[in-house]
Amino acid sequence: MARHLITSALPYINGIKHLGNMVGSMLPADVYARFLRQTGRETLYICATDEHGTPAELAAKEAGLPVDAYCAQQHDAQKAIYEGFALSFDYFGRSSSAENREITQHFARRLKENGFIEERAIRQVYSLADERFLPDRYIVGTCPHCGYDKARGDQCENCTRVLDPTDLIDARSAISGSRDLEVRETKHLFLLQSKLQGEVEAWIDEQGKDWPVLASSIARKWLTEGLHDRAITRDLDWGVPVPADTWPELAAEGKVFYVWFDAPVEYIGATKEWADRRPEERDWKSWWYEATDVRYTQFMGKDNVPFHTVMFPATQLGTREPWKRVDYVKAFNWLNYYGGKFSTSQRRGVFTHDALEILPADYWRYFMMANAPESDDTSFTWELFSATVNKDLADVLGNFVNRVLSFSRKRFGDAVPGGSEAGAAETELGREVARLLAEYEEHMEELQFRKAAQALRALWSAGNSYLETKAPWLEIKTDPDGAALTLRTAMNLIHLYAVVSEPFIPATAAAMRSAFALADDDRTWVTRDEAQSLSLVPEGTPFTVPPVLFAKITEEDLESYRERFGGGEEAA
């Protein structure tokens, strides 16, 4: 059985992330990792903060902190939020780690030895006002392709086209805003991607044929346009330094590696960080080097796809070493906010720390996965959020759990009742639950999260339909044993829901599971036979009634959310 390696795109260090960042990488990776662990697969989920590059320096300057102190502070802040969302990383590292520096420099040396890195003199933008060369992200201007007026010197975030700073129209310094710029000669290292195009293309032809269309089409678009040699060093104070033993002149000038060169290496670096904390128990190389028994799945938003499917695989191939390359890329479109982008400055949209302040994580986890932007961009609205929470979580699941346990305690006491033997209704319910469980498992295996959420909701709905058909509140008047059977069956459904809902709503799943005082409850998953039998919780098992699992969102709540975060109007 394959071991499963999972990574999600590294959240950038400069600031708290919004819900779109969460649903486009870390949350689906967590849902999948939880499912794999529950179903008995050895799984390693690795993530980290991406801490190098221009935005980190600019954000630190704005905060009035040294960049290393700023990054340490922001790493802790982000980590706390991800813990609040119950993201089950096996390790959450930092790209500024010694491990990442060591492996990034190793990659660079190997690429040079194999003829895939060379030093070139280039003409680069120099700011007279700032008295320094400006790395690409230190330059902003208008994109020549789409006209976006805040494009960066490396990539336009509006049309995602890769740029060089000299491509920008009306270029200006991101530090001072000065347009007093000139072009001077300096030296940088270039990754010779053009030499690797054929190998990358052959790899994508083989590996990418099973990827989602979103991921494979973006990768192929880059290949069709041709892989260009790319500068992989920058004039920054913060980053993985060019090794002095290999490039002494550039090292003396303080050159560091481009953030998109070292950031993907941090997936390996963070795994080494994880292993270095327990070296007697963990072997990081077994996951990344000659790892023939590992299936590697990456999760990311569509803007990150080119770097992960083309640039980093080219880097790995060029080392001529057996580094593990990605097997499956799960890419996501955008989650927008009322049709427009999330914006901190304009107070538009929900950011992750605010989300947790308003409501528990499971409300957000379920909503985001049930509406994941898998095939198209989707739009967050408070109206859709409240409808999903109120209908699926409060009415379908929460109400079922509460009324079953409350009614049974009132009529039969604090233990699971006995009653009649299962009849035709229970047999039919068991078949339907087993069918829906199989459907749910299939969608999870295929990483189809919206469909998986629909199948999970259908499982919850099956219990409600059974309860409405049997109507134990009427049944008890003429057939107490029959009512006891109905409630016992419903309690078995609650326990089943607790187990299989954990990937989506782990805190709620734990609350449902702890309602039953099962002596040896070490079940991690439910087989289809167990689901069909509906006999997971024996008669006589003590139980308690948990607090309300999901509170409904009222119109007053909605109004306050719209006022605080914006909404109700379409974005211009």
XYZ file of C-alpha atoms in Angstrom:
572
model
C 0.000 0.000 0.000
C 1.389 3.389 -1.014
C 2.346 5.984 1.524
C 0.680 9.333 0.891
C 2.620 12.601 0.860
C 0.457 15.735 0.823
C 1.525 19.352 0.474
C -0.517 22.516 0.127
C 0.782 25.742 -1.391
C 2.806 27.630 1.196
C 0.885 30.616 2.606
C 2.912 33.758 2.132
C 4.186 35.392 5.290
C 2.886 38.936 4.794
C -0.442 39.009 6.560
C -3.412 36.885 7.566
C -4.997 34.951 4.702
C -8.597 35.216 3.509
C -11.070 32.394 2.963
C -10.073 32.057 -0.686
C -6.521 31.140 0.320
C -7.869 28.595 2.779
C -10.257 26.827 0.389
C -7.749 26.859 -2.475
C -5.031 24.856 -0.745
C -4.800 24.099 2.962
C -8.378 23.100 3.803
C -8.937 20.539 1.017
C -5.483 19.112 1.717
C -6.492 18.671 5.346
C -9.821 17.049 4.455
C -8.027 14.579 2.189
C -5.270 13.883 4.734
C -7.838 13.183 7.452
C -9.744 10.823 5.156
C -6.587 8.921 4.229
C -5.531 8.540 7.857
C -8.991 7.369 8.904
C -9.060 4.775 6.155
C -5.727 3.310 7.220
C -3.221 4.917 4.830
C 0.135 6.161 6.129
C -0.020 9.885 5.466
C 2.331 12.841 5.851
C 0.845 16.340 5.416
C 3.502 19.046 5.165
C 3.118 22.814 4.900
C 5.072 25.944 5.891
C 5.101 29.706 5.691
C 6.777 31.106 2.568
C 9.029 33.767 4.099
C 11.446 35.059 1.467
C 11.069 37.603 -1.279
C 10.242 41.241 -1.728
C 6.801 41.372 -0.049
C 8.279 40.101 3.216
C 10.872 42.880 3.232
C 8.302 45.523 2.328
C 5.826 44.304 4.951
C 8.532 44.213 7.628
C 9.570 47.752 6.742
C 5.975 48.928 7.018
C 5.645 47.182 10.395
C 8.861 48.770 11.630
C 10.470 45.409 12.389
C 13.593 43.583 11.246
C 12.501 41.142 8.571
C 13.487 38.043 10.563
C 11.503 39.225 13.610
C 8.541 40.105 11.419
C 8.534 36.670 9.793
C 8.771 34.889 13.145
C 5.846 36.912 14.459
C 3.717 36.308 11.380
C 4.530 32.582 11.323
C 3.215 32.214 14.873
C 0.094 34.249 14.045
C -0.719 32.160 10.979
C 0.015 28.892 12.751
C -2.442 29.786 15.529
C -5.184 30.460 12.989
C -4.588 27.184 11.179
C -4.774 25.370 14.501
C -8.078 27.168 15.045
C -9.315 25.721 11.751
C -8.174 22.268 12.956
C -5.742 21.808 10.072
C -3.955 18.547 10.826
C -0.479 19.302 9.491
C 2.068 16.716 10.474
C 4.456 19.634 10.363
C 4.121 23.348 9.647
C 7.559 24.706 8.904
C 9.295 27.870 7.716
C 11.079 28.445 4.427
C 13.690 30.488 6.308
C 14.829 27.313 8.096
C 18.393 26.038 8.020
C 17.086 22.845 6.417
C 15.593 24.694 3.475
C 18.755 26.744 3.018
C 20.855 23.576 2.946
C 18.680 21.725 0.421
C 18.113 24.782 -1.814
C 21.867 25.354 -2.060
C 22.360 21.652 -2.794
C 19.846 21.872 -5.661
C 21.633 24.929 -7.066
C 25.038 23.251 -6.949
C 23.722 20.125 -8.688
C 22.038 22.196 -11.402
C 25.298 24.052 -12.042
C 27.280 20.790 -12.208
C 24.814 19.479 -14.799
C 24.939 22.610 -16.952
C 21.488 23.974 -16.071
C 22.557 27.120 -14.195
C 24.784 29.783 -15.631
C 25.883 33.260 -14.620
C 24.775 36.042 -16.946
C 25.254 39.777 -17.076
C 21.884 41.451 -17.412
C 20.521 44.940 -17.458
C 18.386 45.566 -14.383
C 16.326 48.434 -13.085
C 18.185 50.671 -10.628
C 16.408 53.244 -8.482
C 18.352 56.469 -8.122
C 16.104 57.555 -5.264
C 16.576 54.298 -3.333
C 20.225 53.838 -4.403
C 19.781 50.138 -5.130
C 18.881 47.597 -7.777
C 15.205 46.773 -7.617
C 14.172 43.107 -7.675
C 11.123 42.401 -9.791
C 8.553 42.774 -7.020
C 10.064 46.083 -5.961
C 8.790 47.468 -9.260
C 5.120 48.047 -10.025
C 3.414 49.359 -13.111
C 0.817 48.656 -15.775
C 0.640 45.172 -17.307
C 1.274 45.344 -21.082
C -1.076 42.407 -21.658
C -4.244 43.284 -19.688
C -3.721 46.880 -18.571
C -3.864 46.152 -14.844
C -2.176 49.171 -13.201
C -0.767 47.416 -10.128
C 1.115 44.601 -11.851
C 4.341 43.451 -10.215
C 7.628 43.079 -12.019
C 7.482 39.269 -11.947
C 3.827 38.456 -12.562
C 0.521 40.211 -13.141
C -1.862 38.940 -10.475
C -4.803 39.989 -12.644
C -4.066 37.959 -15.810
C -1.361 35.695 -14.228
C 1.077 36.386 -17.107
C 4.732 36.117 -16.111
C 6.565 39.410 -16.638
C 9.996 40.986 -16.547
C 10.243 44.366 -14.822
C 11.189 46.044 -18.081
C 7.864 44.896 -19.574
C 5.890 47.201 -17.269
C 4.403 50.451 -18.499
C 4.827 53.490 -16.219
C 7.190 51.540 -13.927
C 7.896 52.892 -10.439
C 9.669 51.828 -7.249
C 7.527 49.932 -4.764
C 9.734 51.333 -1.983
C 9.603 55.065 -2.668
C 7.157 55.366 -5.563
C 9.911 57.083 -7.552
C 9.836 56.908 -11.344
C 13.480 58.024 -11.414
C 14.703 54.663 -12.622
C 17.462 53.602 -14.957
C 18.762 50.331 -16.306
C 22.248 49.182 -15.265
C 24.284 46.041 -15.777
C 24.587 43.443 -13.008
C 25.091 39.671 -12.777
C 22.590 36.977 -11.846
C 22.167 33.204 -12.020
C 19.808 31.790 -14.631
C 18.014 28.455 -14.581
C 18.255 27.142 -18.151
C 14.686 25.937 -18.436
C 14.912 25.972 -22.222
C 17.310 23.021 -22.033
C 14.827 21.099 -19.894
C 11.647 21.768 -21.882
C 11.612 18.398 -23.629
C 12.013 16.499 -20.361
C 9.334 18.535 -18.602
C 6.987 18.061 -21.550
C 7.527 14.290 -21.582
C 6.944 14.150 -17.835
C 3.687 16.132 -18.052
C 2.511 14.006 -20.983
C 2.924 10.952 -18.767
C 2.091 12.240 -15.308
C -0.383 15.001 -16.122
C -2.839 12.949 -18.148
C -4.891 12.217 -15.033
C -4.707 15.703 -13.526
C -7.779 17.943 -13.424
C -8.201 19.992 -16.592
C -7.478 23.202 -14.681
C -3.998 22.020 -13.684
C -3.010 20.273 -16.917
C -4.241 23.088 -19.186
C -2.224 25.739 -17.327
C 0.907 23.580 -17.427
C 0.493 22.884 -21.137
C -0.119 26.577 -21.877
C 3.276 27.398 -20.391
C 4.928 24.645 -22.396
C 3.245 25.783 -25.606
C 4.563 29.299 -25.062
C 8.038 27.806 -24.528
C 10.146 27.572 -21.397
C 12.491 30.521 -21.078
C 15.701 30.704 -19.096
C 14.861 32.451 -15.851
C 16.866 34.546 -13.415
C 16.829 32.763 -10.060
C 18.735 35.284 -7.931
C 17.716 38.667 -6.539
C 19.249 41.705 -4.871
C 17.631 41.348 -1.451
C 18.796 41.288 2.148
C 16.526 38.354 3.087
C 16.569 34.944 1.456
C 18.598 31.803 0.881
C 22.094 33.119 0.102
C 23.950 32.093 -3.006
C 26.647 29.678 -1.695
C 30.071 31.309 -1.539
C 31.851 28.039 -2.336
C 30.191 27.937 -5.744
C 29.639 31.575 -6.742
C 31.998 33.672 -4.586
C 31.516 36.918 -6.494
C 27.715 36.831 -6.360
C 27.777 35.727 -2.734
C 30.009 38.702 -1.905
C 27.455 40.981 -3.539
C 24.767 39.543 -1.232
C 22.683 37.852 -3.909
C 19.953 35.518 -2.669
C 17.827 32.970 -4.498
C 14.504 33.978 -6.024
C 11.633 33.075 -3.733
C 10.038 30.827 -6.371
C 13.292 28.860 -6.555
C 13.521 28.109 -2.840
C 9.841 28.016 -1.823
C 8.964 24.667 -3.503
C 12.159 23.190 -2.090
C 10.672 23.980 1.336
C 8.255 21.070 0.931
C 11.369 18.923 1.216
C 12.970 21.287 3.733
C 9.920 21.205 6.020
C 9.901 17.406 5.864
C 13.513 17.487 7.006
C 12.539 19.959 9.760
C 9.880 17.424 10.840
C 12.386 14.581 10.805
C 15.143 16.542 12.556
C 12.926 16.894 15.609
C 12.850 13.093 16.050
C 15.740 11.759 13.962
C 15.652 8.367 15.647
C 12.045 7.826 14.462
C 11.737 9.727 11.197
C 13.484 9.522 7.841
C 12.759 12.515 5.622
C 14.605 11.073 2.635
C 12.305 8.055 2.504
C 9.505 10.457 1.500
C 11.456 12.412 -1.104
C 14.485 10.507 -2.417
C 14.013 7.257 -4.324
C 10.527 7.243 -2.781
C 8.978 4.735 -5.157
C 6.234 3.733 -2.690
C 5.008 7.308 -2.139
C 2.020 8.909 -3.855
C 2.487 12.683 -3.773
C -0.537 15.017 -4.032
C -0.270 18.812 -4.153
C -3.097 21.305 -3.498
C -2.985 24.873 -4.792
C -4.821 27.789 -6.351
C -4.579 28.194 -10.102
C -2.045 31.039 -9.868
C 0.479 28.646 -8.312
C 0.083 25.904 -10.918
C 2.832 26.988 -13.372
C 5.550 27.061 -10.731
C 4.595 23.655 -9.321
C 3.968 21.846 -12.605
C 6.740 23.339 -14.739
C 9.420 25.325 -12.896
C 9.898 23.080 -9.848
C 9.757 19.802 -11.828
C 12.347 21.292 -14.195
C 14.507 22.075 -11.168
C 14.130 18.540 -9.841
C 14.839 16.955 -13.221
C 17.923 19.109 -13.685
C 19.550 17.830 -10.489
C 19.765 14.385 -12.097
C 18.851 12.946 -8.717
C 15.804 10.763 -7.920
C 13.721 13.396 -6.117
C 10.038 12.624 -5.760
C 7.940 14.622 -8.208
C 4.254 15.298 -7.802
C 1.834 12.558 -8.878
C -1.401 14.528 -8.736
C -2.026 18.285 -8.756
C -5.380 19.360 -7.339
C -5.851 22.938 -8.505
C -8.630 25.330 -7.537
C -10.189 28.393 -9.109
C -10.879 31.569 -7.129
C -13.295 32.037 -4.292
C -14.419 35.630 -4.761
C -16.468 37.900 -2.518
C -19.763 39.036 -4.048
C -18.207 38.716 -7.486
C -15.072 40.736 -6.659
C -11.730 40.114 -5.053
C -11.116 40.004 -1.332
C -9.481 43.278 -0.258
C -8.012 44.218 3.121
C -7.727 47.909 2.298
C -11.319 48.187 1.103
C -12.711 46.095 3.980
C -14.129 43.602 1.514
C -14.293 39.937 2.403
C -13.739 37.582 5.287
C -10.244 36.847 6.522
C -9.459 33.742 8.494
C -8.926 35.328 11.914
C -12.224 37.220 11.634
C -14.030 34.056 10.523
C -13.000 32.235 13.702
C -14.017 35.218 15.808
C -17.549 35.050 14.411
C -18.285 31.316 14.321
C -16.556 27.992 15.072
C -14.303 26.474 12.424
C -16.694 23.692 11.365
C -19.232 26.202 9.999
C -16.540 27.531 7.674
C -14.934 24.189 6.865
C -18.181 22.642 5.682
C -19.330 25.716 3.772
C -16.037 26.110 1.923
C -15.789 22.466 0.904
C -19.463 22.240 -0.085
C -18.886 25.274 -2.335
C -15.255 24.657 -3.313
C -14.237 26.438 -6.559
C -13.234 23.265 -8.358
C -14.634 23.738 -11.864
C -15.198 27.514 -11.902
C -14.641 30.589 -9.812
C -17.280 30.794 -7.090
C -18.528 33.704 -5.050
C -18.925 33.968 -1.303
C -22.099 35.727 -0.208
C -23.491 35.930 3.298
C -26.837 34.764 1.933
C -25.313 31.563 0.515
C -23.289 31.014 3.678
C -26.310 31.325 5.978
C -28.451 29.122 3.726
C -25.798 26.389 3.743
C -25.273 26.558 7.503
C -28.955 26.734 8.382
C -30.145 24.052 5.993
C -27.334 21.492 5.938
C -25.678 21.868 9.314
C -28.426 23.113 11.625
C -31.540 21.503 10.116
C -30.286 18.300 8.512
C -27.498 17.235 10.875
C -27.770 19.203 14.110
C -31.529 18.893 14.487
C -31.408 15.151 13.792
C -28.828 14.542 16.514
C -30.588 16.708 19.067
C -34.110 15.415 18.611
C -33.097 11.748 18.519
C -31.035 11.905 21.696
C -33.357 14.282 23.566
C -36.484 12.247 22.777
C -34.829 8.929 23.615
C -33.556 10.224 26.956
C -37.001 11.581 27.786
C -38.834 8.331 26.992
C -36.231 5.597 27.592
C -33.569 7.074 29.868
C -29.830 7.625 29.442
C -28.934 4.403 27.650
C -29.470 3.219 24.095
C -32.842 1.427 24.090
C -33.396 -2.125 22.890
C -36.790 -2.716 21.355
C -37.775 -4.820 18.382
C -35.560 -6.577 15.881
C -34.744 -4.630 12.723
C -37.458 -4.770 10.072
C -37.939 -3.865 6.427
C -37.455 -0.108 7.015
C -34.133 -0.686 8.745
C -32.980 -3.109 6.053
C -33.779 -0.596 3.342
C -32.095 2.198 5.317
C -28.954 0.062 5.760
C -28.715 -0.560 2.033
C -29.141 3.131 1.274
C -26.545 4.176 3.866
C -24.017 1.660 2.523
C -24.635 2.941 -1.032
C -24.186 6.562 -0.005
C -21.057 5.736 1.996
C -19.553 4.077 -1.080
C -20.403 7.168 -3.133
C -18.837 9.427 -0.509
C -15.669 7.336 -0.410
C -15.406 7.322 -4.199
C -15.625 11.119 -4.403
C -13.052 11.511 -1.644
C -10.633 9.140 -3.386
C -11.069 11.186 -6.572
C -10.629 14.499 -4.699
C -14.031 15.702 -5.834
C -14.843 17.679 -2.715
C -18.138 19.306 -3.691
C -19.505 15.928 -4.722
C -18.166 14.383 -1.506
C -19.950 17.067 0.526
C -23.179 16.333 -1.368
C -22.839 12.620 -0.614
C -22.157 13.374 3.050
C -25.240 15.581 3.226
C -27.248 12.806 1.565
C -26.094 10.449 4.326
C -27.367 12.911 6.921
C -30.623 13.321 5.000
C -31.182 9.563 4.930
C -31.481 9.623 8.711
C -34.042 12.411 8.604
C -36.104 10.599 5.981
C -36.062 7.424 8.093
C -37.099 9.360 11.188
C -39.953 11.097 9.388
C -41.190 7.772 7.994
C -41.047 5.926 11.319
C -42.193 8.933 13.429
C -41.175 7.520 16.831
C -43.072 10.307 18.611
C -46.262 8.700 17.252
C -44.972 5.123 17.208
C -44.343 5.139 20.955
C -48.045 5.554 21.652
C -48.946 2.176 20.128
C -45.631 0.299 19.773
C -42.995 1.270 22.378
C -40.650 -1.516 21.212
C -40.912 -0.255 17.654
C -40.115 3.295 18.793
C -37.105 1.991 20.727
C -35.862 0.235 17.571
C -36.263 3.456 15.578
C -34.295 5.453 18.135
C -31.606 2.788 18.487
C -31.196 2.752 14.698
C -31.027 6.555 14.612
C -28.361 6.532 17.327
C -26.300 4.147 15.251
C -26.607 6.626 12.409
C -25.364 9.423 14.685
C -22.270 7.405 15.536
C -21.715 6.587 11.865
C -22.057 10.294 11.037
C -19.525 11.096 13.756
C -16.940 8.823 12.169
C -17.388 9.641 8.488
C -17.979 13.404 8.917
C -14.643 13.959 10.639
C -12.725 15.060 7.512
C -15.171 17.935 7.013
C -16.278 18.882 10.547
C -13.800 17.370 13.020
C -14.888 19.226 16.180
C -18.559 18.393 15.622
C -17.657 14.804 14.794
C -15.825 14.548 18.116
C -18.845 15.967 19.966
C -21.176 13.434 18.324
C -18.774 10.606 18.987
C -18.345 11.494 22.659
C -22.120 11.394 23.156
C -21.848 7.599 23.428
C -19.880 5.947 26.228
C -18.579 3.087 24.121
C -16.114 0.898 26.010
C -13.666 0.258 23.145
C -14.357 2.962 20.588
C -11.181 2.793 18.516
C -12.989 2.667 15.165
C -11.356 4.979 12.624
C -13.727 4.327 9.720
C -16.912 2.420 8.960
C -16.948 -0.420 6.443
C -19.872 -0.707 4.071
C -20.980 -3.892 5.816
C -20.931 -2.099 9.168
C -22.858 0.770 7.638
C -25.487 -1.593 6.285
C -25.849 -3.436 9.587
C -26.390 -0.213 11.592
C -25.167 -1.980 14.724
C -22.179 0.088 15.805
C -23.697 1.160 19.144
C -25.022 -1.719 21.280
C -28.210 -1.629 23.300
C -27.567 -0.346 26.824
C -24.701 1.991 25.861
C -24.894 5.121 28.060
C -25.237 8.395 26.189
C -25.500 12.124 26.812
C -27.172 14.872 24.807
C -24.529 17.282 23.460
C -25.172 21.032 23.309
C -26.711 22.377 20.099
C -24.219 21.467 17.380
C -24.970 24.341 15.008
C -26.788 27.562 15.838
C -28.819 29.075 13.036
C -27.679 32.329 11.487
C -30.400 34.951 11.883
C -31.266 37.889 9.669
C -29.841 40.158 12.386
C -26.567 38.221 12.217
C -26.505 38.628 8.452
C -27.034 42.351 8.669
C -24.173 42.761 11.122
C -21.858 40.655 8.932
C -22.688 42.685 5.824
C -22.100 45.928 7.688
C -18.744 44.750 9.057
C -17.314 43.062 5.990
C -19.150 44.559 3.050
C -21.560 42.680 0.842
C -24.949 42.906 -0.705
C -23.656 44.877 -3.664
C -21.897 43.431 -6.671
C -18.248 44.353 -6.962
C -17.491 46.891 -9.628
